[in-house]
mmCIF file of C-alpha atoms in Angstrom:
data_model
loop_
_atom_site.group_PDB
_atom_site.id
_atom_site.type_symbol
_atom_site.label_atom_id
_atom_site.label_comp_id
_atom_site.label_asym_id
_atom_site.label_seq_id
_atom_site.Cartn_x
_atom_site.Cartn_y
_atom_site.Cartn_z
ATOM 1 C CA MET A 1 53.787 -26.957 -103.007
ATOM 2 C CA THR A 2 56.012 -23.955 -102.487
ATOM 3 C CA GLN A 3 57.034 -22.986 -98.989
ATOM 4 C CA TYR A 4 58.500 -19.881 -97.449
ATOM 5 C CA ALA A 5 60.399 -19.361 -94.243
ATOM 6 C CA VAL A 6 59.971 -16.626 -91.659
ATOM 7 C CA THR A 7 63.414 -15.597 -90.497
ATOM 8 C CA ASN A 8 64.167 -13.768 -87.265
ATOM 9 C CA PRO A 9 66.004 -10.638 -88.424
ATOM 10 C CA ALA A 10 67.938 -10.391 -85.173
ATOM 11 C CA THR A 11 69.356 -13.913 -85.242
ATOM 12 C CA GLY A 12 68.970 -14.995 -88.856
ATOM 13 C CA GLU A 13 67.324 -18.201 -87.615
ATOM 14 C CA VAL A 14 64.272 -19.641 -89.355
ATOM 15 C CA GLU A 15 61.343 -19.304 -86.935
ATOM 16 C CA LYS A 16 58.724 -21.169 -88.939
ATOM 17 C CA VAL A 17 58.112 -22.519 -92.425
ATOM 18 C CA PHE A 18 54.750 -22.021 -94.129
ATOM 19 C CA SER A 19 53.195 -23.477 -97.239
ATOM 20 C CA THR A 20 52.100 -20.925 -99.790
ATOM 21 C CA ALA A 21 48.399 -20.672 -100.537
ATOM 22 C CA SER A 22 46.894 -21.610 -103.874
ATOM 23 C CA ASP A 23 44.856 -19.096 -105.863
ATOM 24 C CA ASP A 24 41.659 -20.849 -104.728
ATOM 25 C CA GLU A 25 42.732 -20.684 -101.067
ATOM 26 C CA ILE A 26 43.477 -16.990 -101.423
ATOM 27 C CA GLN A 27 40.087 -16.318 -102.991
ATOM 28 C CA GLU A 28 38.373 -18.271 -100.195
ATOM 29 C CA ALA A 29 40.228 -16.273 -97.548
ATOM 30 C CA ILE A 30 39.208 -13.023 -99.248
ATOM 31 C CA ALA A 31 35.571 -14.155 -99.368
ATOM 32 C CA GLN A 32 35.650 -15.063 -95.667
ATOM 33 C CA ALA A 33 37.190 -11.710 -94.768
ATOM 34 C CA HIS A 34 34.572 -9.903 -96.822
ATOM 35 C CA GLY A 35 31.805 -11.808 -95.037
ATOM 36 C CA ALA A 36 33.298 -11.085 -91.630
ATOM 37 C CA PHE A 37 33.543 -7.389 -92.442
ATOM 38 C CA GLY A 38 29.879 -7.390 -93.432
ATOM 39 C CA GLU A 39 28.978 -8.845 -90.041
ATOM 40 C CA TRP A 40 31.213 -6.315 -88.257
ATOM 41 C CA ARG A 41 29.680 -3.424 -90.177
ATOM 42 C CA GLN A 42 26.192 -4.531 -89.122
ATOM 43 C CA SER A 43 27.115 -4.871 -85.445
ATOM 44 C CA CYS A 44 26.145 -2.123 -83.022
ATOM 45 C CA VAL A 45 28.653 0.112 -81.279
ATOM 46 C CA ALA A 46 28.191 -1.692 -77.947
ATOM 47 C CA GLU A 47 29.034 -5.066 -79.547
ATOM 48 C CA ARG A 48 32.135 -3.606 -81.158
ATOM 49 C CA ALA A 49 33.231 -1.988 -77.908
ATOM 50 C CA THR A 50 32.728 -5.258 -76.022
ATOM 51 C CA LEU A 51 34.840 -7.131 -78.553
ATOM 52 C CA LEU A 52 37.598 -4.510 -78.545
ATOM 53 C CA SER A 53 37.582 -4.533 -74.760
ATOM 54 C CA ARG A 54 38.134 -8.302 -74.870
ATOM 55 C CA VAL A 55 41.020 -7.796 -77.305
ATOM 56 C CA ALA A 56 42.568 -5.343 -74.844
ATOM 57 C CA ASP A 57 42.116 -7.895 -72.039
ATOM 58 C CA LEU A 58 43.852 -10.575 -74.116
ATOM 59 C CA TYR A 59 46.752 -8.251 -74.909
ATOM 60 C CA ALA A 60 47.103 -7.460 -71.210
ATOM 61 C CA GLU A 61 46.911 -11.143 -70.213
ATOM 62 C CA ARG A 62 49.519 -12.114 -72.800
ATOM 63 C CA ARG A 63 51.749 -9.089 -72.347
ATOM 64 C CA GLU A 64 54.855 -11.025 -71.340
ATOM 65 C CA ALA A 65 54.550 -13.551 -74.165
ATOM 66 C CA LEU A 66 53.941 -10.797 -76.720
ATOM 67 C CA ALA A 67 56.798 -8.713 -75.335
ATOM 68 C CA SER A 68 59.102 -11.719 -75.376
ATOM 69 C CA ARG A 69 58.212 -12.417 -78.996
ATOM 70 C CA CYS A 70 58.797 -8.815 -79.959
ATOM 71 C CA ALA A 71 62.032 -8.695 -77.993
ATOM 72 C CA SER A 72 63.357 -11.835 -79.634
ATOM 73 C CA GLU A 73 63.073 -9.990 -82.921
ATOM 74 C CA LEU A 74 64.024 -6.530 -81.691
ATOM 75 C CA PHE A 75 66.213 -7.155 -78.627
ATOM 76 C CA LEU A 76 64.154 -4.540 -76.822
ATOM 77 C CA MET A 77 62.015 -6.176 -74.115
ATOM 78 C CA ARG A 78 61.323 -2.909 -72.300
ATOM 79 C CA LEU A 79 60.237 -1.146 -75.477
ATOM 80 C CA ALA A 80 58.077 -4.114 -76.467
ATOM 81 C CA ARG A 81 56.284 -4.069 -73.099
ATOM 82 C CA GLY A 82 55.678 -0.355 -73.445
ATOM 83 C CA MET A 83 54.329 -0.713 -76.969
ATOM 84 C CA ILE A 84 51.901 -3.415 -75.856
ATOM 85 C CA ARG A 85 50.829 -1.344 -72.841
ATOM 86 C CA ASP A 86 50.250 1.666 -75.087
ATOM 87 C CA ASN A 87 48.137 -0.393 -77.490
ATOM 88 C CA VAL A 88 46.055 -1.774 -74.617
ATOM 89 C CA LEU A 89 45.486 1.747 -73.337
ATOM 90 C CA LYS A 90 44.499 2.967 -76.812
ATOM 91 C CA LEU A 91 42.030 0.105 -77.214
ATOM 92 C CA LEU A 92 40.496 0.778 -73.813
ATOM 93 C CA LYS A 93 40.237 4.504 -74.581
ATOM 94 C CA GLN A 94 38.425 3.684 -77.834
ATOM 95 C CA CYS A 95 36.075 1.311 -76.002
ATOM 96 C CA HIS A 96 35.269 3.943 -73.385
ATOM 97 C CA PHE A 97 34.646 6.488 -76.133
ATOM 98 C CA LEU A 98 32.304 4.119 -77.980
ATOM 99 C CA MET A 99 30.410 3.259 -74.808
ATOM 100 C CA ALA A 100 29.915 6.939 -73.796
#
């Protein structure tokens, strides 16, 4: 099976090696995504807002780890923290809008 490596552009180091998916695995993933979208589309606004609010909470809880990961690739810890904060704020704003 073919593999590909994810390389950190800042250091040139290989971060992780993944196996490529077969055509059948790709089709299965597409079918699962399609099914999940159907469920999402049928969910009410309150359910969506609750889920997005949880996503925002997880981003906030994992801010340092996410920023560190971004910074290891970008060398910009401060910018990474700000980007994550901005995304959390955008998610929360969308949740508040949906719940209004």
